[in-house]
Short mmCIF file of C-alpha atoms in Angstrom, two decimals:
data_model
loop_
_atom_site.label_atom_id
_atom_site.label_comp_id
_atom_site.label_asym_id
_atom_site.label_seq_id
_atom_site.Cartn_x
_atom_site.Cartn_y
_atom_site.Cartn_z
CA MET A 1 0.00 0.00 0.00
CA ILE A 2 2.86 2.32 0.87
CA ALA A 3 4.97 1.53 -2.18
CA PRO A 4 2.44 2.74 -4.83
CA ALA A 5 1.83 5.90 -2.81
CA LEU A 6 5.55 6.59 -2.63
CA PHE A 7 5.88 5.85 -6.32
CA ALA A 8 3.12 8.36 -7.09
CA VAL A 9 4.82 11.03 -4.98
CA PHE A 10 8.25 10.52 -6.53
CA ALA A 11 6.83 10.24 -10.04
CA ALA A 12 4.89 13.48 -9.60
CA ILE A 13 7.99 15.29 -8.31
CA ALA A 14 10.05 13.87 -11.19
CA VAL A 15 7.56 14.98 -13.86
CA VAL A 16 7.01 18.45 -12.40
CA SER A 17 10.69 19.14 -11.91
CA ALA A 18 11.57 17.73 -15.35
CA LEU A 19 9.05 20.14 -16.87
CA SER A 20 10.54 22.97 -14.83
CA VAL A 21 13.97 22.16 -16.24
CA ILE A 22 12.83 23.21 -19.71
CA LEU A 23 10.39 25.93 -18.63
CA GLN A 24 12.80 27.93 -16.46
CA ARG A 25 14.61 30.88 -18.00
CA ASN A 26 17.51 30.88 -15.56
CA PRO A 27 20.05 28.11 -16.41
CA VAL A 28 21.05 27.68 -12.76
CA THR A 29 17.44 27.07 -11.74
CA SER A 30 17.06 24.61 -14.60
CA ALA A 31 20.14 22.73 -13.44
CA LEU A 32 18.78 22.60 -9.89
CA PHE A 33 15.46 21.21 -11.08
CA LEU A 34 17.39 18.54 -12.96
CA VAL A 35 19.04 17.62 -9.65
CA VAL A 36 15.58 17.29 -8.09
CA THR A 37 14.54 15.08 -11.02
CA PHE A 38 17.54 12.81 -10.49
CA CYS A 39 16.89 12.58 -6.76
CA SER A 40 13.24 11.62 -7.29
CA LEU A 41 14.34 9.02 -9.85
CA ALA A 42 16.63 7.64 -7.15
CA GLY A 43 13.56 7.53 -4.90
CA ILE A 44 11.69 5.50 -7.52
CA TYR A 45 14.62 3.08 -7.73
CA LEU A 46 14.47 2.67 -3.95
CA VAL A 47 10.74 1.93 -4.10
CA LEU A 48 11.58 -0.79 -6.66
CA HIS A 49 14.17 -2.24 -4.21
CA ALA A 50 17.06 -1.29 -6.49
CA GLU A 51 19.00 0.33 -3.65
CA PHE A 52 22.38 0.19 -5.33
CA ILE A 53 21.19 1.87 -8.53
CA GLY A 54 19.30 4.45 -6.47
CA MET A 55 22.35 5.48 -4.49
CA VAL A 56 24.63 5.44 -7.52
CA GLN A 57 22.10 7.65 -9.30
CA VAL A 58 22.48 10.24 -6.54
CA ILE A 59 26.27 9.91 -6.30
CA VAL A 60 27.01 10.03 -10.01
CA TYR A 61 24.28 12.22 -11.52
CA ALA A 62 23.12 14.48 -8.70
CA GLY A 63 26.44 14.62 -6.87
CA ALA A 64 29.09 14.67 -9.57
CA ILE A 65 27.74 15.43 -13.04
CA MET A 66 25.27 18.13 -12.05
CA VAL A 67 27.85 19.82 -9.82
CA LEU A 68 30.09 20.07 -12.88
CA PHE A 69 27.18 21.43 -14.95
CA LEU A 70 26.50 24.03 -12.30
CA PHE A 71 30.19 24.82 -12.05
CA VAL A 72 30.40 25.50 -15.78
CA ILE A 73 27.17 27.54 -15.85
CA MET A 74 28.40 29.72 -13.00
CA TYR A 75 31.92 29.97 -14.32
CA LEU A 76 30.84 31.08 -17.77
CA ASN A 77 28.02 33.15 -16.26
CA LEU A 78 25.61 31.93 -18.93
CA GLY A 79 22.69 34.19 -19.55
CA ARG A 80 20.11 33.73 -22.27
CA ASP A 81 21.14 32.04 -25.48
CA ILE A 82 22.22 34.31 -28.28
CA GLU A 83 21.24 32.57 -31.49
CA THR A 84 20.22 33.57 -34.96
CA GLY A 85 16.69 33.01 -36.23
CA LEU A 86 17.73 30.02 -38.34
CA GLN A 87 19.27 28.19 -35.37
CA ILE A 88 16.15 28.79 -33.28
CA ALA A 89 13.90 27.55 -36.10
CA LEU A 90 16.08 24.47 -36.58
CA ARG A 91 16.07 23.72 -32.87
CA ARG A 92 12.31 24.15 -32.64
CA GLY A 93 11.80 21.85 -35.62
CA VAL A 94 13.98 19.11 -34.18
CA GLY A 95 12.30 19.57 -30.79
CA TRP A 96 8.79 19.14 -32.22
CA LEU A 97 9.94 16.11 -34.23
CA MET A 98 11.50 14.40 -31.21
CA GLY A 99 8.51 15.30 -29.08
CA PHE A 100 6.09 13.67 -31.52
CA ALA A 101 8.31 10.59 -31.80
CA LEU A 102 8.34 10.22 -27.99
CA LEU A 103 4.58 10.77 -27.82
CA ALA A 104 4.03 8.10 -30.49
CA ALA A 105 6.27 5.69 -28.58
CA GLY A 106 4.35 6.41 -25.38
CA VAL A 107 0.98 5.85 -27.01
CA ALA A 108 2.23 2.61 -28.60
CA LEU A 109 3.45 1.37 -25.23
CA PHE A 110 0.13 2.17 -23.56
CA ARG A 111 -1.72 0.25 -26.29
CA HIS A 112 0.42 -2.89 -25.97
CA PRO A 113 1.74 -3.11 -22.42
CA TRP A 114 4.86 -5.10 -21.66
CA ALA A 115 4.47 -8.73 -20.74
CA ALA A 116 5.56 -9.39 -17.16
CA GLY A 117 9.14 -10.64 -16.86
CA PRO A 118 10.00 -14.11 -15.56
CA PRO A 119 9.49 -14.49 -11.81
CA ALA A 120 12.54 -14.13 -9.56
CA PRO A 121 14.49 -17.39 -9.20
CA PRO A 122 13.84 -19.21 -5.91
CA GLY A 123 16.43 -19.33 -3.18
CA PRO A 124 17.77 -16.83 -0.68
CA PRO A 125 17.61 -13.25 -2.06
CA VAL A 126 21.06 -11.95 -2.97
CA GLY A 127 21.66 -8.29 -2.16
CA ASN A 128 21.33 -6.41 -5.42
CA THR A 129 24.80 -4.84 -5.04
CA GLN A 130 26.24 -8.34 -5.07
CA ALA A 131 23.97 -9.41 -7.92
CA ILE A 132 25.06 -6.45 -10.07
CA GLY A 133 28.69 -7.13 -9.26
CA LEU A 134 28.41 -10.78 -10.25
CA LEU A 135 26.67 -9.91 -13.52
CA LEU A 136 29.17 -7.15 -14.37
CA TYR A 137 32.15 -9.41 -13.87
CA SER A 138 30.72 -12.44 -15.65
CA ARG A 139 28.06 -11.97 -18.30
CA TYR A 140 28.72 -8.30 -19.02
CA LEU A 141 32.50 -8.33 -18.53
CA PHE A 142 33.28 -7.29 -22.09
CA PRO A 143 30.95 -4.26 -22.28
CA PHE A 144 32.15 -3.28 -18.80
CA GLU A 145 35.80 -3.29 -19.86
CA VAL A 146 34.98 -1.53 -23.14
CA THR A 147 33.26 1.22 -21.14
CA SER A 148 36.37 1.69 -19.03
CA MET A 149 38.42 1.97 -22.23
CA LEU A 150 35.97 4.59 -23.46
CA LEU A 151 36.45 6.61 -20.26
CA LEU A 152 40.22 6.27 -20.60
CA VAL A 153 40.02 7.62 -24.16
CA ALA A 154 37.99 10.57 -22.91
CA MET A 155 40.52 11.27 -20.18
CA VAL A 156 43.44 11.15 -22.58
CA GLY A 157 41.50 13.44 -24.91
CA VAL A 158 41.00 15.98 -22.12
CA VAL A 159 44.70 15.92 -21.31
CA VAL A 160 45.61 16.43 -24.97
CA ILE A 161 43.19 19.36 -25.35
CA ALA A 162 44.35 20.97 -22.12
CA ARG A 163 48.02 20.72 -23.15
CA GLY A 164 47.39 21.79 -26.72
CA ARG A 165 46.22 25.24 -25.60
CA ARG A 166 49.50 25.84 -23.85
CA ALA A 167 51.59 25.05 -26.95
CA PRO A 168 51.95 28.64 -28.32
CA GLY A 169 53.50 29.69 -25.00
CA PRO A 170 57.25 29.97 -24.32
CA ALA A 171 57.51 26.19 -24.00
CA ALA A 172 56.85 25.81 -27.76
CA ASP A 173 60.39 26.88 -28.67
CA LEU A 174 61.96 24.07 -26.71
CA PRO A 175 62.52 20.62 -28.21
CA PRO A 176 59.59 18.26 -27.56
CA GLY A 177 61.41 16.20 -24.94
CA ALA A 178 62.39 19.24 -22.90
CA ALA A 179 58.87 20.66 -23.08
CA THR A 180 57.25 17.55 -21.66
CA GLY A 181 59.86 17.37 -18.93
CA ALA A 182 59.51 21.00 -17.87
CA GLU A 183 55.74 21.29 -17.86
CA PRO A 184 53.60 20.09 -15.01
CA ARG A 185 51.58 17.03 -15.86
CA GLY A 186 48.23 18.18 -17.10
CA ASP A 187 46.18 15.48 -15.40
CA ALA A 188 44.19 17.74 -13.12
CA MET B 1 -7.25 0.83 17.17
CA ALA B 2 -5.30 -2.26 18.20
CA ALA B 3 -5.03 -3.23 14.53
CA ILE B 4 -3.44 0.13 13.76
CA LEU B 5 -0.97 -0.24 16.65
CA ASP B 6 0.03 -3.72 15.50
CA ASN B 7 0.65 -2.72 11.90
CA PRO B 8 4.40 -3.39 11.46
CA ASP B 9 4.85 -0.62 8.89
CA LEU B 10 3.35 1.99 11.17
CA ARG B 11 5.32 0.77 14.17
CA PHE B 12 8.52 0.95 12.15
CA ALA B 13 7.64 4.46 10.98
CA PHE B 14 6.80 5.52 14.55
CA TRP B 15 10.09 4.27 16.02
CA ALA B 16 12.08 5.68 13.12
CA LEU B 17 10.43 9.05 13.80
CA VAL B 18 11.27 8.85 17.51
CA LYS B 19 14.89 8.03 16.70
CA CYS B 20 15.06 10.90 14.20
CA VAL B 21 13.81 13.34 16.83
CA VAL B 22 16.32 12.02 19.37
CA ILE B 23 19.18 12.36 16.89
CA LEU B 24 18.10 15.82 15.74
CA THR B 25 17.91 17.13 19.30
CA ALA B 26 21.17 15.45 20.28
CA MET B 27 22.91 16.84 17.19
CA LEU B 28 21.76 20.39 17.91
CA GLY B 29 22.90 20.11 21.50
CA VAL B 30 26.23 18.57 20.61
CA VAL B 31 26.88 21.14 17.89
CA SER B 32 26.25 24.11 20.16
CA TYR B 33 28.62 22.71 22.78
CA LEU B 34 31.12 21.68 20.11
CA ILE B 35 31.39 25.35 19.20
CA TYR B 36 31.98 26.12 22.88
CA VAL B 37 34.66 23.41 23.07
CA GLU B 38 36.27 24.67 19.90
CA ARG B 39 36.52 28.17 21.35
CA LYS B 40 37.83 26.85 24.66
CA VAL B 41 40.43 24.60 23.05
CA ALA B 42 41.48 27.36 20.67
CA GLY B 43 41.85 29.69 23.65
CA HIS B 44 44.02 27.29 25.60
CA MET B 45 46.17 26.52 22.56
CA GLN B 46 46.88 30.22 22.23
CA ALA B 47 47.45 30.70 25.99
CA ARG B 48 44.06 32.37 26.50
CA THR B 49 41.13 31.21 28.61
CA GLY B 50 38.42 31.24 25.96
CA PRO B 51 34.82 32.21 26.77
CA ASN B 52 34.32 32.32 30.55
CA ARG B 53 31.79 35.09 31.26
CA VAL B 54 28.37 33.57 30.67
CA GLY B 55 27.57 31.05 33.39
CA PRO B 56 30.13 28.94 35.28
CA LEU B 57 33.22 28.32 33.09
CA GLY B 58 31.32 30.06 30.30
CA LEU B 59 29.08 27.01 29.93
CA LEU B 60 26.04 29.08 28.97
CA GLN B 61 27.96 30.75 26.13
CA PRO B 62 26.26 28.60 23.41
CA VAL B 63 22.82 29.70 24.66
CA ALA B 64 23.88 33.32 24.47
CA ASP B 65 25.40 32.79 21.00
CA ILE B 66 22.24 31.20 19.63
CA LEU B 67 20.00 33.91 21.09
CA LYS B 68 22.26 36.53 19.55
CA LEU B 69 22.07 34.80 16.16
CA PHE B 70 18.27 34.75 16.25
CA PHE B 71 17.92 38.39 17.22
CA LYS B 72 20.43 39.79 14.75
CA GLU B 73 19.16 41.77 11.80
CA GLU B 74 19.10 39.80 8.62
CA PHE B 75 20.57 41.34 5.51
CA ILE B 76 19.89 40.07 2.00
CA PRO B 77 21.73 41.68 -0.92
CA ASP B 78 19.44 43.44 -3.38
CA ALA B 79 20.73 41.63 -6.45
CA ALA B 80 20.78 38.21 -4.80
CA ASN B 81 18.78 35.35 -6.23
CA LYS B 82 16.32 35.28 -3.33
CA ILE B 83 15.00 31.72 -3.54
CA ILE B 84 18.39 30.07 -3.89
CA PHE B 85 19.82 32.42 -1.27
CA HIS B 86 17.25 31.07 1.22
CA LEU B 87 17.63 27.49 0.05
CA ALA B 88 21.42 27.17 0.39
CA PRO B 89 21.66 27.20 4.24
CA VAL B 90 18.94 24.55 4.44
CA LEU B 91 20.89 22.36 2.01
CA ALA B 92 23.93 22.75 4.26
CA VAL B 93 22.18 21.05 7.17
CA ILE B 94 20.07 18.32 5.55
CA PRO B 95 22.75 16.01 4.04
CA ALA B 96 24.67 15.76 7.31
CA LEU B 97 21.50 14.82 9.18
CA VAL B 98 20.37 12.31 6.56
CA SER B 99 23.68 10.49 6.51
CA PHE B 100 23.67 10.27 10.30
CA SER B 101 20.56 8.09 9.98
CA VAL B 102 22.69 5.10 8.89
CA VAL B 103 25.37 5.48 11.57
CA PRO B 104 25.23 2.55 14.01
CA VAL B 105 25.62 4.24 17.40
CA GLY B 106 25.16 1.10 19.48
CA PRO B 107 24.16 -2.54 18.93
CA ASN B 108 20.53 -1.58 19.51
CA PHE B 109 20.51 1.97 18.28
CA THR B 110 20.60 2.67 14.56
CA VAL B 111 17.85 4.71 12.93
CA THR B 112 17.94 2.36 9.99
CA ASP B 113 20.29 -0.36 8.81
CA ILE B 114 20.06 -0.39 5.02
CA ASN B 115 22.18 -2.64 2.85
CA VAL B 116 23.73 0.34 1.02
CA GLY B 117 24.45 2.48 4.10
CA LEU B 118 27.94 3.42 3.02
CA LEU B 119 26.69 4.50 -0.41
CA LEU B 120 24.05 6.67 1.24
CA PHE B 121 26.80 8.42 3.17
CA LEU B 122 28.82 8.98 -0.03
CA ALA B 123 25.71 10.23 -1.85
CA MET B 124 24.89 12.70 0.89
CA SER B 125 28.45 13.95 1.13
CA SER B 126 28.40 14.53 -2.64
CA LEU B 127 25.19 16.56 -2.27
CA GLY B 128 26.84 18.69 0.40
CA VAL B 129 28.64 20.65 -2.32
CA TYR B 130 25.42 22.34 -3.42
CA ALA B 131 24.98 24.35 -0.22
CA ILE B 132 28.29 26.13 -0.53
CA THR B 133 28.29 26.47 -4.32
CA LEU B 134 24.75 27.88 -4.42
CA GLY B 135 25.28 30.06 -1.36
CA GLY B 136 28.30 31.58 -3.03
CA TRP B 137 26.61 32.04 -6.38
CA SER B 138 23.27 33.45 -5.20
CA SER B 139 24.88 36.14 -3.03
CA ASN B 140 25.96 37.99 -6.20
CA ASN B 141 29.30 38.85 -4.63
CA LYS B 142 32.63 38.10 -6.25
CA TYR B 143 34.29 36.85 -3.08
CA ALA B 144 31.37 34.58 -2.33
CA LEU B 145 31.35 33.26 -5.91
CA LEU B 146 35.09 32.52 -5.77
CA GLY B 147 34.59 30.74 -2.46
CA GLY B 148 31.75 28.70 -3.94
CA LEU B 149 33.76 27.74 -7.04
CA ARG B 150 36.74 26.75 -4.95
CA SER B 151 34.56 24.64 -2.77
CA SER B 152 32.99 22.74 -5.65
CA ALA B 153 36.41 22.02 -7.16
CA GLN B 154 37.79 20.97 -3.79
CA MET B 155 34.91 18.76 -2.77
CA ILE B 156 34.67 16.98 -6.13
CA SER B 157 38.40 16.28 -6.02
CA TYR B 158 38.45 14.92 -2.48
CA GLU B 159 35.23 12.94 -2.82
CA LEU B 160 37.11 10.52 -5.10
CA ALA B 161 39.82 9.90 -2.54
CA LEU B 162 37.20 9.62 0.20
CA GLY B 163 35.17 7.07 -1.75
CA LEU B 164 38.17 5.04 -2.88
CA SER B 165 39.65 4.89 0.62
CA THR B 166 36.51 3.10 1.83
CA VAL B 167 36.85 0.36 -0.81
CA GLY B 168 39.55 -1.45 1.18
CA VAL B 169 37.18 -1.70 4.13
CA LEU B 170 34.43 -2.98 1.84
CA LEU B 171 36.73 -5.66 0.46
CA ILE B 172 37.48 -6.94 3.96
CA ALA B 173 33.97 -6.64 5.40
CA GLY B 174 32.19 -7.78 2.24
CA SER B 175 29.16 -5.58 2.90
CA LEU B 176 27.93 -2.03 2.34
CA SER B 177 25.83 -2.11 5.49
CA LEU B 178 27.49 -0.09 8.24
CA VAL B 179 26.13 -2.42 10.93
CA ASP B 180 27.79 -5.40 9.21
CA ILE B 181 31.02 -3.44 8.90
CA VAL B 182 31.01 -2.71 12.65
CA ARG B 183 30.24 -6.35 13.45
CA ALA B 184 33.19 -7.45 11.29
CA GLN B 185 35.49 -5.38 13.53
CA GLU B 186 34.61 -7.20 16.74
CA HIS B 187 38.20 -8.34 17.27
CA VAL B 188 40.44 -6.06 15.22
CA TRP B 189 39.76 -2.52 14.07
CA PHE B 190 40.01 -1.99 10.31
CA ALA B 191 42.43 0.88 10.97
CA VAL B 192 44.95 -1.89 11.75
CA TYR B 193 44.39 -3.67 8.42
CA GLN B 194 43.94 -0.45 6.46
CA PRO B 195 46.24 2.20 7.96
CA VAL B 196 46.82 3.89 4.58
CA ALA B 197 43.10 4.05 3.82
CA PHE B 198 42.44 5.48 7.28
CA VAL B 199 44.94 8.29 6.78
CA ILE B 200 43.53 9.07 3.31
CA PHE B 201 39.99 9.01 4.68
CA MET B 202 40.86 11.45 7.45
CA ILE B 203 42.66 13.87 5.11
CA ALA B 204 39.75 13.76 2.67
CA ALA B 205 37.36 14.20 5.59
CA PHE B 206 39.04 17.47 6.51
CA ALA B 207 38.72 18.63 2.91
CA GLU B 208 35.08 17.52 2.61
CA THR B 209 34.06 19.41 5.74
CA ASN B 210 36.02 22.51 4.67
CA ARG B 211 37.95 22.53 7.92
CA ALA B 212 41.44 23.96 8.27
CA PRO B 213 43.96 23.28 6.77
CA PHE B 214 41.56 22.89 3.81
CA ASP B 215 39.19 25.79 4.55
CA LEU B 216 39.86 27.53 1.24
CA PRO B 217 36.16 28.19 0.51
CA GLU B 218 36.17 30.72 3.33
CA ALA B 219 39.87 31.74 3.47
CA GLU B 220 39.21 34.97 5.36
CA ALA B 221 42.59 36.47 4.49
CA GLU B 222 41.87 36.55 0.74
CA LEU B 223 38.10 36.12 0.27
CA VAL B 224 36.69 38.19 3.19
CA ALA B 225 34.57 35.28 4.47
CA GLY B 226 34.28 33.23 1.29
CA PHE B 227 30.93 31.73 0.35
CA HIS B 228 29.05 33.12 3.37
CA THR B 229 30.25 36.72 3.05
CA GLU B 230 26.71 38.02 2.46
CA TYR B 231 24.97 35.82 5.00
CA SER B 232 23.90 37.12 8.39
CA SER B 233 21.79 36.16 11.37
CA MET B 234 20.51 32.57 11.59
CA LYS B 235 21.17 31.87 7.88
CA TRP B 236 24.85 32.28 8.60
CA GLY B 237 24.24 30.18 11.70
CA MET B 238 22.79 27.40 9.54
CA PHE B 239 26.01 27.22 7.50
CA PHE B 240 27.94 26.95 10.74
CA LEU B 241 25.53 24.32 12.02
CA GLY B 242 25.93 22.39 8.78
CA GLU B 243 29.71 22.51 8.99
CA PHE B 244 29.79 21.18 12.53
CA MET B 245 27.15 18.55 11.78
CA ASN B 246 29.27 17.42 8.85
CA VAL B 247 32.27 17.13 11.15
CA ILE B 248 30.24 14.99 13.57
CA THR B 249 28.81 12.81 10.79
CA ILE B 250 32.12 12.22 9.04
CA SER B 251 33.81 11.44 12.38
CA SER B 252 31.06 8.92 13.11
CA ILE B 253 31.60 7.31 9.71
CA ALA B 254 35.36 7.21 10.32
CA ILE B 255 34.73 5.46 13.64
CA THR B 256 32.31 3.03 12.00
CA LEU B 257 34.63 2.16 9.12
CA PHE B 258 38.02 2.17 10.77
CA LEU B 259 37.85 2.44 14.56
CA GLY B 260 35.53 -0.42 15.41
CA GLY B 261 32.28 1.52 15.88
CA TRP B 262 30.67 0.58 19.19
CA ASN B 263 33.09 -2.32 19.78
CA GLY B 264 35.16 -2.16 22.95
CA PRO B 265 35.94 -4.28 26.00
CA TRP B 266 34.11 -4.58 29.35
CA LEU B 267 30.78 -2.91 28.69
CA PRO B 268 27.60 -4.98 28.16
CA ASP B 269 25.79 -4.69 24.83
CA SER B 270 23.30 -2.14 26.12
CA LEU B 271 26.06 0.27 27.13
CA LYS B 272 28.39 -0.25 24.15
CA PHE B 273 27.24 3.06 22.70
CA LEU B 274 29.43 4.74 25.33
CA TRP B 275 32.48 3.46 23.43
CA PHE B 276 31.12 5.07 20.31
CA PHE B 277 30.69 8.41 22.04
CA LEU B 278 34.15 8.19 23.62
CA LYS B 279 35.74 7.63 20.21
CA LEU B 280 33.60 10.40 18.75
CA GLY B 281 34.83 12.79 21.43
CA VAL B 282 38.46 11.94 20.69
CA LEU B 283 38.01 12.42 16.93
CA LEU B 284 36.17 15.72 17.37
CA PHE B 285 39.00 16.96 19.56
CA PHE B 286 41.39 15.85 16.82
CA PHE B 287 39.48 17.98 14.28
CA ILE B 288 39.76 21.05 16.55
CA TRP B 289 43.38 20.32 17.38
CA VAL B 290 44.35 20.19 13.70
CA ARG B 291 42.44 23.37 12.92
CA TRP B 292 44.41 25.40 15.43
CA THR B 293 47.74 23.79 14.60
CA TYR B 294 48.15 23.72 10.83
CA PRO B 295 48.27 26.67 8.41
CA ARG B 296 45.99 26.72 5.38
CA LEU B 297 47.23 25.13 2.15
CA ARG B 298 47.64 27.11 -1.04
CA TYR B 299 45.05 26.29 -3.70
CA ASP B 300 47.44 24.53 -6.12
CA GLN B 301 48.95 22.54 -3.23
CA LEU B 302 45.45 21.41 -2.30
CA MET B 303 44.69 20.22 -5.83
CA ASN B 304 48.08 18.53 -6.20
CA LEU B 305 47.63 16.69 -2.91
CA GLY B 306 44.18 15.48 -3.90
CA TRP B 307 44.85 14.36 -7.46
CA LYS B 308 48.53 13.44 -7.50
CA VAL B 309 49.02 11.96 -4.04
CA LEU B 310 45.78 10.82 -2.39
CA LEU B 311 44.07 9.41 -5.49
CA PRO B 312 46.98 7.21 -6.73
CA VAL B 313 47.77 6.04 -3.20
CA ALA B 314 44.11 5.12 -2.64
CA LEU B 315 44.07 3.16 -5.91
CA ALA B 316 47.30 1.36 -4.99
CA ASN B 317 45.78 0.54 -1.61
CA ILE B 318 42.79 -1.09 -3.31
CA LEU B 319 45.10 -3.12 -5.54
CA VAL B 320 47.21 -4.36 -2.62
CA THR B 321 44.18 -5.11 -0.45
CA GLY B 322 42.48 -7.01 -3.26
CA THR B 323 45.62 -9.03 -3.99
CA VAL B 324 46.16 -9.94 -0.34
CA ILE B 325 42.52 -10.96 0.15
CA HIS B 326 42.62 -13.10 -2.98
CA TRP B 327 45.87 -14.71 -1.85
CA LEU B 328 44.55 -15.42 1.65
CA GLY B 329 41.32 -16.77 0.21
CA ASN B 330 43.14 -19.19 -2.12
CA ARG B 331 45.50 -20.55 0.47
#
C-alpha cells in the first residue's frame, strides 16, 4: 500500500521538476530542477528495491555530473542564449519532431503493455549490489571493460586538449622532450 | 485501534520518527557545545582562557550565542537570487542529518540499517557541495562566488579519494551495510588492516568538511569570508551548524569504518554506545586540534595533494588489499 503511494509522490515530483527544467529561464534554476529530477528518480529506484542503482544515481548524476554542470554555468556566467533566427527555427523543428516521436512511442506502449518478466528465481535473495557485481564481472564483462576503455580515451583526450592550448607559449620553442619534462603534468 | 498499533509498517515508521527526533535534538545540543569546546580549546592553545563570562566556566555561552544569532538583523543583498539564497543554508544542514541516519551508534541503536548504508553516506556527502556552491553564487558577490567555485572544485576532487579509501574496508567486510562493517570489527579494528586508507579518509574528511587546513572556501585572508560573506543572522548560523554537523557525521563514519564503531571491551551490549561516544569525542577533539595547529594550504597545493598523491595512493591501496585478500582466500 505504501509503495504505490511513494511511487506516485516521486513520479509526480520527477515529472514536475523535469518540466521545470525546460520551462525555467535561468540556467542555474534549470540545473537545480534537474538535480531534483535525479533525486526523485533515485527515490523511484528505492521503491523498486534497487538500492544500489538508487544510491549510484544520486552519487554520479546528482552529486558529480550536475555539480560540474552548475560549475560550468556559473563559471561562464551563462545568460540567455544568443542565437540567430535560423538556429532557433532548426532547434524548434527538431524539438517538435522528437517530441512527436516520444509521444508516439508512449501511445504505442500504452496500447500494448509489456508482458511481465519471468518471476525471480527461488532461493535466498542476494543483495542487489552483489547481484550487479556478479553480472558485471561475468556476463557483461566485455561491455564493462569496453566502457572503461571509453572513459580512458575521454581522459586522454582531455589531457591532450588541455596541453594543446598551452603550446603557443614559451615552451613551444623548446625541443619536444624538454617541453614535456619541464611542464607540469596536465592530469588535473 | 489495536489493529493500527500492530501494523508493522506503522510501528517501524513511529520508532524511526522517535529516533530521528532524538538524533536531531542530540545533534543540535552537541553542535552548540562543540562550538563552545572549539573556542575553549582554541583559547588554551593560544594561551588564553576562551569564553568564561556567561555562566560557570562560560558554559552558557552557546545559549547566548544562539539567542544573539536569532535576534540579529538579517541582511539580503538586493541583487541576490532570493530563492536560492534562502535554500542554500537549508541544504547545508540536511545532508549531514540524513547520513547520520545510517550510523550505528550502538548494537541496539541505529535509525535504519540499510544494505547500502555506506553508499548513502557517499551520496549525501556529494550533495553537500550544493549548499556552498549555491550560497556563493546566489549572493551575487565576487568573493562569495570565488569561495563557492573553490569549494565545488575541492569537494569533487576529495570525494574521489574519500570514496576510494573506503573500498579497502568494503573488500574486507564484504558488505555495504554499516552495521555489518562494525560487526566485522569485533576483534580487530580496520584501521589496523587499512592504515593507509584510514589516513587518506581522514585527510579527505578534513577537505570535505572545509575545515582547516583545507578551509579555502572561506579563506578569510583573501576572500573576506568566502561563500558566506553576504549571509547574516541565523542563515549564517545554519552554515555553521551544517559545517559542525558534517564534522560529527564524518567522524562517526570514520569510527564506523576504521575504529571499530561501538566495539570495545568490558561494557555490556546495552552500554556499548558509550564506546562510540568516547571515540567520537576523541576524533572531534582531533578535528579542533588540527584546525588550530596547521596553516591553510595554497590552492594549487590542495589540488596537487588530492589528485597526485591521495588518489593514486588510494588506488594502490585497493590493488594491494584485493591481492592480499585473494591470496589469503586461495591458500
